[in-house]
CSV table of C-alpha atoms in Angstrom, one decimal:
chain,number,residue,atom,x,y,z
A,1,UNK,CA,8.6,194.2,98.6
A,2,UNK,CA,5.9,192.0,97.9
A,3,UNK,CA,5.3,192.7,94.1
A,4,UNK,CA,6.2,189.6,93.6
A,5,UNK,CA,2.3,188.0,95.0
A,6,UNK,CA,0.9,189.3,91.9
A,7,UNK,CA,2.3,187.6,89.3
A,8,UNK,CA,2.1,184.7,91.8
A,9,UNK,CA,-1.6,185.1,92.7
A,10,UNK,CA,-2.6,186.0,88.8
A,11,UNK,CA,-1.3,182.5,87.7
A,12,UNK,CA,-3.4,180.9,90.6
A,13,UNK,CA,-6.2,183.1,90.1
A,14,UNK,CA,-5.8,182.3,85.8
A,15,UNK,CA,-5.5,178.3,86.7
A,16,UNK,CA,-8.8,179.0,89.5
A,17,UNK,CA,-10.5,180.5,86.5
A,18,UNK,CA,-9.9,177.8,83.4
A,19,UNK,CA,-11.1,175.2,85.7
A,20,UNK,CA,-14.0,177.0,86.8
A,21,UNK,CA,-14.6,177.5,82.8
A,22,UNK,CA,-14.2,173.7,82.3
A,23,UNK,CA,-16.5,172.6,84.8
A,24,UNK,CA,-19.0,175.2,83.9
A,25,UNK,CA,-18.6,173.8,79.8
A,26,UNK,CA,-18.9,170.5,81.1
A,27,UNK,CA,-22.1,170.9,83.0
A,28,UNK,CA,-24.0,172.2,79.9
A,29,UNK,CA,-22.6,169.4,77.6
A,30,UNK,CA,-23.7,167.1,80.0
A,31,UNK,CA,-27.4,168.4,80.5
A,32,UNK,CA,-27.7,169.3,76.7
A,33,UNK,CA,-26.9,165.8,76.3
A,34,UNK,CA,-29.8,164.3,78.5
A,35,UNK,CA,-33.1,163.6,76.5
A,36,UNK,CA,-36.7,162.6,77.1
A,37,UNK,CA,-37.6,161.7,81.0
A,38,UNK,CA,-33.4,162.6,82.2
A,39,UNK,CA,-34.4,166.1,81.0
A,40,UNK,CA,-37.0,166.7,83.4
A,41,UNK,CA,-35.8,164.7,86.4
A,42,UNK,CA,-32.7,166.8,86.3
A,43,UNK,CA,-34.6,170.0,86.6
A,44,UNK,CA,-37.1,169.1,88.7
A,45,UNK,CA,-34.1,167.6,91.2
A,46,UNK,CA,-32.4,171.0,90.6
A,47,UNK,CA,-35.2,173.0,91.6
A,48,UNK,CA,-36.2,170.8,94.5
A,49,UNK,CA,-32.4,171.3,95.9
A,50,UNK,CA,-33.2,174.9,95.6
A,51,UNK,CA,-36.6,175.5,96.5
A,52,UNK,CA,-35.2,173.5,99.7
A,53,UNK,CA,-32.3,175.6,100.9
A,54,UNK,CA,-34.3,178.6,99.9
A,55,UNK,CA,-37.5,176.9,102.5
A,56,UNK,CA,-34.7,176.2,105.2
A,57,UNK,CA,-32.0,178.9,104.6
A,58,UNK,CA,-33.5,181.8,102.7
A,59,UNK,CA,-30.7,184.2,102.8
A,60,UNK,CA,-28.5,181.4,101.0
A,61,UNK,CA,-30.4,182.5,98.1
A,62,UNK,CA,-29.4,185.5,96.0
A,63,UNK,CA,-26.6,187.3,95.0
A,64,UNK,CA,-24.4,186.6,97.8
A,65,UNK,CA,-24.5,190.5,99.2
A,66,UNK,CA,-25.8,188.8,102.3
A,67,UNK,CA,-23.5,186.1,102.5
A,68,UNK,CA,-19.7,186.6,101.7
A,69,UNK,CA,-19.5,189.7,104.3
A,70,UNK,CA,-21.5,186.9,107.1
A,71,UNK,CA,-18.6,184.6,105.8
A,72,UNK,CA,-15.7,186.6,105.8
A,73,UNK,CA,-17.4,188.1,109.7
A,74,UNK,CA,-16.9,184.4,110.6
A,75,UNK,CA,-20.8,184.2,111.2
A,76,UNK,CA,-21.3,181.1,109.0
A,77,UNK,CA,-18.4,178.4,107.8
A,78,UNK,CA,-16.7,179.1,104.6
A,79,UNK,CA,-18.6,175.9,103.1
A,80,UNK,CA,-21.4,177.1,103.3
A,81,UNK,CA,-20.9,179.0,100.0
A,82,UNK,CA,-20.3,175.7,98.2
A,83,UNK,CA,-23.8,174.6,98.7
């Protein structure tokens, strides 16, 4: 009766995954395309985002193991796994 959600949910899950590809392609052209000073601003800006929600919110960090199940618990908002 409801074979019909996976065709359905494997085209959104395909379109989910191309953009997700995209973005990630796009990221590394960008930063392989910043030289000299750009270079190492971006990764010390990078690291200081991290090294700061690690400081304030350490089990954000890591593999998620922690995380998804406290998510899908309703213990923390479902934004919190953009940051």
């Amino acid at each position: 009766a409801s074979l019909w959600l996976f065709p359905v949910m494997g085209a959104l899950f395909g379109v989910f995954g191309c953009a997700f590809n995209y973005l990630v392609v796009t990221s590394l052209d960008f930063y392989a395309g910043l030289k000299g000073i750009l270079k190492g601003v971006s990764g010390l800006a990078i690291g200081a985002y991290v090294g700061t929600i690690g400081w304030l919110a350490p089990d954000l960090i890591g593999s998620g193991d922690v995380v998804v199940p406290e998510v899908i618990r309703h213990e923390l908002p479902l934004g919190i796994l953009l940051v």
